[in-house]
Short mmCIF file of C-alpha atoms in Angstrom, two decimals:
data_model
loop_
_atom_site.label_atom_id
_atom_site.label_comp_id
_atom_site.label_asym_id
_atom_site.label_seq_id
_atom_site.Cartn_x
_atom_site.Cartn_y
_atom_site.Cartn_z
CA ALA A 1 -12.13 17.89 15.98
CA PRO A 2 -11.62 15.39 13.97
CA PRO A 3 -14.09 11.63 14.60
CA PRO A 4 -12.72 9.18 16.35
CA PRO A 5 -11.28 6.85 15.46
CA PRO A 6 -12.46 3.36 14.07
CA GLN A 7 -14.34 1.59 17.30
CA GLY A 8 -15.61 -1.59 17.37
CA GLY A 9 -18.52 -4.19 18.01
CA GLY A 10 -21.67 -4.12 14.97
CA GLY A 11 -19.05 -3.89 12.09
CA ARG A 12 -19.70 -7.44 9.59
CA PRO A 13 -16.53 -8.06 7.74
CA VAL A 14 -14.35 -6.20 5.09
CA PRO A 15 -11.94 -8.40 3.86
CA PRO A 16 -9.52 -7.17 2.05
CA GLY A 17 -9.77 -7.27 -1.90
CA ASP A 18 -7.59 -6.50 -4.43
CA PRO A 19 -6.89 -2.85 -4.47
CA THR A 20 -9.86 -1.07 -6.61
CA PRO A 21 -9.49 3.64 -7.32
CA SER A 22 -11.75 4.91 -6.09
CA GLN A 23 -15.42 4.93 -6.34
CA GLN A 24 -16.39 8.42 -6.16
CA ASP A 25 -19.58 9.48 -6.55
CA ALA A 26 -21.35 6.00 -6.78
CA GLY A 27 -25.05 6.85 -5.95
CA GLY A 28 -23.51 10.22 -3.74
CA LEU A 29 -21.56 7.27 -1.54
CA GLY A 30 -17.91 8.35 -1.95
CA VAL A 31 -14.80 7.03 0.23
CA ARG A 32 -10.78 7.62 0.17
CA VAL A 33 -8.07 5.75 2.23
CA THR A 34 -4.37 7.04 1.84
CA THR A 35 -1.37 5.38 4.01
CA ARG A 36 2.54 5.89 5.83
CA ASP A 37 4.92 3.61 5.74
CA ILE A 38 5.50 1.75 8.35
CA VAL A 39 9.54 3.39 8.87
CA LEU A 40 12.12 0.58 11.49
CA GLY A 41 15.46 2.54 12.37
CA PRO A 42 18.72 0.81 13.46
CA GLY A 43 17.15 0.30 16.93
CA TYR A 44 15.49 -2.91 15.50
CA TRP A 45 18.55 -4.68 15.22
CA ASN A 46 18.92 -4.20 18.62
CA ALA A 47 15.22 -6.06 19.37
CA ARG A 48 14.14 -9.13 19.44
CA SER A 49 10.35 -6.99 17.82
CA THR A 50 9.48 -3.36 17.33
CA THR A 51 5.92 -2.17 18.23
CA THR A 52 5.74 1.15 16.31
CA THR A 53 2.39 2.74 13.87
CA LEU A 54 0.24 2.48 10.85
CA ARG A 55 -0.72 5.92 10.18
CA VAL A 56 -4.12 5.66 8.16
CA THR A 57 -6.27 8.32 6.29
CA VAL A 58 -9.82 8.19 6.10
CA ALA A 59 -11.52 11.40 3.94
CA ASN A 60 -15.86 11.53 3.35
CA THR A 61 -15.26 13.09 -0.50
CA GLY A 62 -19.07 12.48 -1.45
CA THR A 63 -22.09 14.42 -1.06
CA LEU A 64 -23.30 11.53 0.64
CA ALA A 65 -22.78 10.63 4.98
CA GLY A 66 -22.00 7.42 5.25
CA ARG A 67 -21.09 4.92 7.54
CA VAL A 68 -17.98 3.31 7.08
CA HIS A 69 -16.05 0.06 6.61
CA LEU A 70 -11.81 0.52 7.84
CA ALA A 71 -9.66 -3.79 7.42
CA TYR A 72 -6.10 -4.05 6.33
CA THR A 73 -3.84 -6.78 6.00
CA LEU A 74 -0.04 -7.17 7.90
CA PRO A 75 2.53 -9.37 6.07
CA ALA A 76 4.39 -12.16 6.98
CA GLY A 77 6.12 -10.97 10.57
CA VAL A 78 4.10 -8.68 11.08
CA THR A 79 1.11 -8.36 14.02
CA ASP A 80 -1.28 -5.86 15.36
CA ALA A 81 -0.30 -4.77 18.78
CA GLY A 82 -3.13 -4.39 20.22
CA THR A 83 -5.40 -2.20 18.14
CA PRO A 84 -8.11 -0.91 20.71
CA GLY A 85 -11.56 -1.08 18.56
CA CYS A 86 -9.94 -4.08 15.54
CA ALA A 87 -10.18 -8.21 15.51
CA ALA A 88 -7.48 -10.96 13.50
CA VAL A 89 -10.71 -12.51 11.27
CA GLY A 90 -7.54 -14.52 9.58
CA GLY A 91 -4.94 -15.01 6.48
CA GLY A 92 -3.29 -12.16 8.06
CA ASN A 93 -6.30 -9.66 8.53
CA TRP A 94 -7.22 -7.53 11.04
CA GLN A 95 -10.71 -6.14 10.00
CA CYS A 96 -12.28 -2.66 12.47
CA GLY A 97 -15.56 -1.29 13.36
CA GLU A 98 -18.05 1.44 11.54
CA TRP A 99 -18.37 4.34 12.13
CA ALA A 100 -20.50 7.06 10.68
CA ALA A 101 -18.65 9.75 7.79
CA ALA A 102 -20.32 13.32 7.41
CA PRO A 103 -19.31 14.59 4.04
CA GLY A 104 -16.15 16.14 3.86
CA ALA A 105 -15.13 14.82 7.08
CA LYS A 106 -11.18 13.76 7.03
CA PHE A 107 -9.30 11.70 10.29
CA THR A 108 -6.35 10.15 11.48
CA SER A 109 -6.55 7.05 12.14
CA LEU A 110 -3.09 5.08 14.33
CA ILE A 111 -2.87 1.44 13.69
CA ARG A 112 -0.52 -0.73 16.53
CA VAL A 113 1.52 -2.80 14.67
CA ARG A 114 4.26 -5.45 16.33
CA VAL A 115 7.53 -6.45 13.98
CA ASP A 116 9.04 -9.14 14.84
CA GLY A 117 12.85 -8.78 15.27
CA GLY A 118 13.16 -12.09 12.48
CA ALA A 119 11.00 -10.28 10.22
CA TRP A 120 13.57 -8.73 7.73
CA ARG A 121 14.67 -12.14 7.04
CA LYS A 122 11.09 -12.23 4.73
CA MET A 123 11.44 -8.95 3.50
CA PRO A 124 10.71 -6.84 1.11
CA LEU A 125 7.24 -6.88 3.85
CA ASN A 126 4.07 -5.37 2.03
CA GLY A 127 0.80 -4.58 2.88
CA SER A 128 -2.58 -3.02 2.46
CA VAL A 129 -5.97 -1.43 3.63
CA ARG A 130 -9.54 -0.71 2.40
CA VAL A 131 -12.35 1.48 3.37
CA THR A 132 -15.59 0.93 1.88
CA ALA A 133 -18.25 3.72 2.47
CA SER A 134 -22.07 2.51 2.39
CA GLY A 135 -25.28 4.82 2.69
CA ALA A 136 -29.23 3.24 2.61
CA GLY A 137 -29.45 1.94 -0.37
CA THR A 138 -27.24 -0.60 -2.44
CA ALA A 139 -24.47 1.47 -3.23
CA THR A 140 -21.11 0.94 -1.91
CA ALA A 141 -17.43 3.24 -2.44
CA ALA A 142 -14.86 1.69 -1.91
CA ASP A 143 -10.78 2.99 -1.97
CA ASN A 144 -7.93 0.56 -1.10
CA GLU A 145 -4.09 1.69 -0.89
CA GLY A 146 -0.71 -0.26 0.03
CA PHE A 147 1.33 -0.06 2.40
CA ALA A 148 5.09 -0.43 2.25
CA VAL A 149 8.19 -2.31 5.61
CA LEU A 150 11.04 -0.39 5.08
CA PHE A 151 13.97 -1.45 7.07
CA PRO A 152 17.27 -0.53 7.50
CA PRO A 153 20.18 -1.08 5.99
CA GLY A 154 21.62 -4.13 8.44
CA PRO A 155 22.57 -5.30 9.67
CA PRO A 156 25.48 -4.10 10.54
CA VAL A 157 28.62 -5.58 9.82
CA SER A 158 31.97 -3.76 9.37
CA GLY A 159 33.46 -2.75 6.15
CA ILE A 160 29.84 -2.75 3.91
CA SER A 161 27.85 0.05 3.62
CA LEU A 162 24.43 -0.27 1.22
CA ASP A 163 21.86 2.88 -0.15
CA ALA A 164 19.15 1.76 -3.00
CA ASP A 165 16.77 4.44 -4.25
CA GLU A 166 12.79 5.47 -3.88
CA VAL A 167 11.51 4.25 -7.89
CA ALA A 168 9.26 5.77 -8.52
CA PHE A 169 6.89 5.27 -12.22
CA ASP A 170 5.37 8.98 -13.15
CA ILE A 171 1.86 8.74 -15.33
CA SER A 172 2.28 7.80 -18.33
CA GLY A 173 3.45 3.85 -16.08
CA GLY A 174 6.85 2.94 -18.55
CA PRO A 175 10.15 2.30 -17.03
CA ALA A 176 11.80 3.77 -13.83
CA GLU A 177 15.28 3.28 -12.31
CA LEU A 178 16.08 1.50 -9.40
CA GLY A 179 19.77 3.23 -7.91
CA VAL A 180 22.26 1.11 -6.00
CA ARG A 181 25.54 2.34 -4.08
CA LEU A 182 27.45 -0.96 -2.94
CA SER A 183 30.52 0.54 -0.73
CA ASN A 184 33.30 -1.04 0.57
CA THR A 185 34.49 0.74 3.76
CA GLY A 186 37.29 -2.00 4.75
CA ARG A 187 40.79 -2.82 3.76
CA VAL A 188 41.18 -4.44 1.38
CA ASP A 189 39.66 -4.69 -2.30
CA ALA A 190 36.44 -7.15 -2.49
CA THR A 191 34.53 -8.66 -4.98
CA GLY A 192 30.32 -7.09 -5.34
CA ARG A 193 27.42 -8.17 -5.86
CA VAL A 194 23.73 -6.73 -5.72
CA GLU A 195 20.66 -9.68 -5.66
CA VAL A 196 17.40 -7.38 -6.11
CA VAL A 197 14.08 -9.29 -4.51
CA LEU A 198 10.98 -7.27 -6.44
CA PRO A 199 7.76 -7.82 -5.61
CA ASP A 200 4.86 -9.25 -8.00
CA GLY A 201 3.87 -8.29 -10.84
CA VAL A 202 7.10 -6.02 -10.39
CA SER A 203 9.91 -7.19 -12.54
CA LEU A 204 13.68 -5.61 -13.17
CA LEU A 205 13.91 -5.89 -17.19
CA SER A 206 17.41 -7.30 -19.41
CA THR A 207 20.38 -5.59 -17.81
CA PRO A 208 24.04 -6.24 -18.38
CA GLY A 209 25.49 -8.34 -16.17
CA CYS A 210 22.41 -9.74 -14.22
CA GLU A 211 20.33 -12.43 -14.36
CA VAL A 212 17.19 -14.50 -13.96
CA VAL A 213 17.16 -16.39 -10.92
CA SER A 214 13.64 -16.04 -10.41
CA PRO A 215 10.68 -14.79 -10.53
CA THR A 216 10.65 -11.76 -8.62
CA ARG A 217 15.38 -12.04 -7.44
CA THR A 218 17.48 -10.82 -9.74
CA ARG A 219 21.42 -10.63 -9.41
CA CYS A 220 23.20 -7.78 -10.74
CA ASP A 221 27.82 -8.45 -10.62
CA ALA A 222 29.04 -5.00 -9.76
CA GLY A 223 33.17 -5.44 -10.81
CA THR A 224 35.57 -5.30 -8.67
CA VAL A 225 35.20 -2.65 -5.61
CA ALA A 226 38.53 -1.48 -4.31
CA ALA A 227 39.08 -0.06 -0.39
CA GLY A 228 37.30 3.04 0.28
CA ARG A 229 35.14 2.98 -3.21
CA THR A 230 31.28 3.95 -4.21
CA VAL A 231 30.13 1.44 -6.76
CA THR A 232 27.07 2.58 -8.43
CA LEU A 233 24.21 0.28 -10.21
CA ARG A 234 21.16 1.84 -12.14
CA LEU A 235 18.62 -1.12 -13.11
CA PRO A 236 15.91 -0.64 -14.64
CA VAL A 237 12.43 -1.29 -13.32
CA ALA A 238 8.90 -2.18 -14.71
CA ALA A 239 5.76 -2.67 -13.12
CA THR A 240 2.53 -4.09 -14.56
CA PRO A 241 -0.05 -1.50 -14.59
CA GLN A 242 -2.28 -3.52 -11.29
CA ALA A 243 1.25 -3.35 -9.27
CA GLN A 244 1.97 -0.33 -9.52
CA ARG A 245 -2.35 0.86 -8.87
CA GLU A 246 -1.25 -1.48 -5.95
CA ALA A 247 1.57 0.89 -4.40
CA PRO A 248 3.37 2.14 -2.77
CA LEU A 249 4.52 -1.33 -2.42
CA ALA A 250 8.28 -2.15 -1.74
CA GLY A 251 11.33 -4.18 -2.85
CA ALA A 252 14.47 -5.66 -1.59
CA VAL A 253 18.39 -5.31 -1.77
CA ILE A 254 21.06 -7.95 -0.76
CA ALA A 255 24.61 -6.91 -1.19
CA GLN A 256 27.68 -8.86 -0.62
CA LEU A 257 31.54 -8.27 -1.09
CA ASP A 258 33.88 -11.31 -1.90
CA PRO A 259 37.90 -9.79 -0.20
CA ARG A 260 40.58 -11.05 -1.30
CA SER A 261 41.37 -12.55 1.92
CA GLY A 262 38.72 -12.47 5.06
CA ARG A 263 35.36 -13.62 5.27
CA THR A 264 32.19 -12.63 3.20
CA ARG A 265 30.13 -9.00 3.64
CA GLN A 266 26.36 -9.43 3.64
CA MET A 267 24.16 -6.74 4.56
CA GLN A 268 20.54 -5.32 3.14
CA MET A 269 17.71 -2.92 2.79
CA SER A 270 14.49 -2.31 1.34
CA PHE A 271 13.21 0.58 -0.94
CA ARG A 272 9.73 2.37 -1.10
CA ILE A 273 7.75 2.18 -4.98
CA THR A 274 5.74 4.09 -5.92
CA ALA A 275 3.17 5.08 -8.91
CA ALA A 276 1.30 8.11 -9.92
CA VAL A 277 -1.68 6.12 -11.32
CA ALA A 278 -1.81 5.11 -7.49
CA LEU A 279 -3.19 8.69 -7.23
CA ALA A 280 -4.58 9.20 -9.80
CA THR A 281 -9.04 9.14 -9.15
CA PRO A 282 -12.15 9.16 -11.53
CA PRO A 283 -13.85 11.95 -11.72
CA ALA A 284 -16.33 12.65 -9.27
CA ALA A 285 -18.49 13.44 -12.33
CA THR A 286 -19.57 14.44 -15.32
CA PRO A 287 -19.01 18.03 -16.08
CA VAL A 288 -21.54 20.14 -16.85
CA PRO A 289 -20.80 22.33 -19.78
CA THR A 290 -21.00 26.50 -19.96
CA GLY A 291 -23.85 29.04 -21.13
CA SER A 292 -22.29 29.49 -24.69
CA GLN A 293 -22.56 25.01 -24.59
CA GLY A 294 -26.26 25.69 -24.29
CA VAL A 295 -26.44 23.95 -20.49
CA ILE A 296 -30.08 25.31 -20.67
CA ALA A 297 -30.67 22.59 -23.87
CA ALA A 298 -28.88 20.37 -22.54
CA GLY A 299 -30.64 20.44 -19.06
CA GLY A 300 -34.16 21.17 -20.68
CA GLN A 301 -33.81 16.80 -22.18
CA THR A 302 -36.18 14.53 -20.30
CA SER A 303 -35.83 10.64 -20.91
CA ASP A 304 -38.04 10.23 -23.52
CA GLY A 305 -35.29 10.37 -25.53
CA GLY A 306 -34.90 15.30 -26.17
CA ALA A 307 -39.31 16.21 -27.15
CA MET A 308 -39.64 18.87 -25.38
CA THR A 309 -41.16 19.97 -22.82
CA SER A 310 -44.12 21.74 -21.94
CA ALA A 311 -42.36 25.32 -21.36
CA GLN A 312 -40.43 25.11 -23.96
CA ARG A 313 -44.07 24.13 -26.39
CA ILE A 314 -45.23 27.38 -24.00
CA ALA A 315 -42.20 29.14 -25.34
CA VAL A 316 -42.58 27.66 -29.02
CA THR A 317 -46.50 28.68 -28.94
CA LEU A 318 -46.23 33.18 -28.29
CA ILE A 319 -43.41 32.34 -30.83
CA VAL A 320 -45.59 31.64 -33.71
CA ILE A 321 -48.43 34.15 -32.05
CA SER A 322 -46.02 36.99 -32.36
CA GLY A 323 -44.46 36.33 -36.01
CA LEU A 324 -49.14 35.69 -36.84
CA LEU A 325 -49.20 38.68 -34.79
CA VAL A 326 -46.42 40.88 -37.17
CA VAL A 327 -48.07 39.86 -40.34
CA LEU A 328 -51.48 40.52 -39.83
CA ALA A 329 -50.18 43.88 -39.18
CA LEU A 330 -48.02 44.27 -41.70
CA VAL A 331 -51.15 42.96 -43.98
CA LEU A 332 -53.13 45.71 -43.28
CA ALA A 333 -51.16 48.52 -43.04
CA THR A 334 -50.38 47.35 -47.29
CA SER A 335 -53.70 47.53 -47.43
CA SER A 336 -53.80 51.13 -45.62
CA LEU A 337 -51.60 52.55 -48.01
CA ARG A 338 -53.06 50.89 -51.31
CA ARG A 339 -56.57 52.70 -50.71
CA ARG A 340 -55.02 55.83 -50.92
CA MET A 341 -53.46 55.45 -53.14
CA SER A 342 -56.11 54.02 -55.66
CA GLY A 343 -58.19 57.21 -54.37
CA PRO A 344 -58.94 60.50 -56.70
CA VAL A 345 -57.05 63.02 -57.22
CA PRO A 346 -57.62 66.61 -55.26
CA ASP A 347 -58.16 69.34 -58.58
CA PRO A 348 -55.61 71.95 -58.52
CA SER A 349 -58.10 75.11 -59.25
CA ALA A 350 -60.25 74.02 -55.71
CA ASN A 351 -57.09 75.61 -53.39
CA PRO A 352 -57.26 78.92 -53.55
CA ALA A 353 -54.62 81.98 -55.56
CA SER A 354 -53.62 85.42 -54.58
CA ASP A 355 -54.36 87.29 -57.71
#
């Protein structure tokens, strides 16, 4: 069975900081955290607040047991709903107690959160979870991963429909695409407009028909949307390396339809932003060369700058002695052969002969 979720008591505050990649093999310590987004259903629009869970999975990826500390940051409009063993430390930060984790240990904890009924007005909303592993010495390993608070399209209103795709940056870190579909479900043609709100470090690239309203907000014209028709916008999005490391993040789309007659209709929703670089971690250890690459010689080197070890010196001495013995044997054999060749030649008449 997996270890129990973190319990309170004894933990020193570890406020969440800037996300950093996993520090694998830091003195034998290693830790990894993965999170799931807070996804709200259509029922959110009918409640004063919604209580749900943030799923967090922690794994000890090192070779040593460690004391694991967990902390998390919740965005505005989202608060902790009473997670056992966790307490507020100010500034939207919560800190949980510490617990022991053996090498390879992995467990999942559910953090109870409450999303206010008016939090949608502040979208996009993002948070983060940070874990730190410490051992007997001073070495530590840490990992940080963000999460998004995803709102459904709304508030519900007749005559308009909105949908937005997830933005996914590949390992190259180059621009990605945001797809937005705005539908006119009314009976009258309307002029469409879309505003895209992005987190810090993520921006919409220059696109015809779009204008920058603020550093995080861009407005795009969707033209005339006929009754019963859908307009699709494909918008290029870029992100800084730091923003990609903080992923997953959330963005928001605010759509508006202004019909020729009748009142203006508006709807908004949030979408997810992911990046492949956020999942990449440094190797746990330096690769060891194979035998064909000289692993014995590499393993015999010490910190004295490459001097031979005692075993190597003995091997060299034996090789030298063997070579001297071979040379001595050759000398003796050559001397014996020369003595035999320089001796008196036998008299042929001394051999008996038959008449």
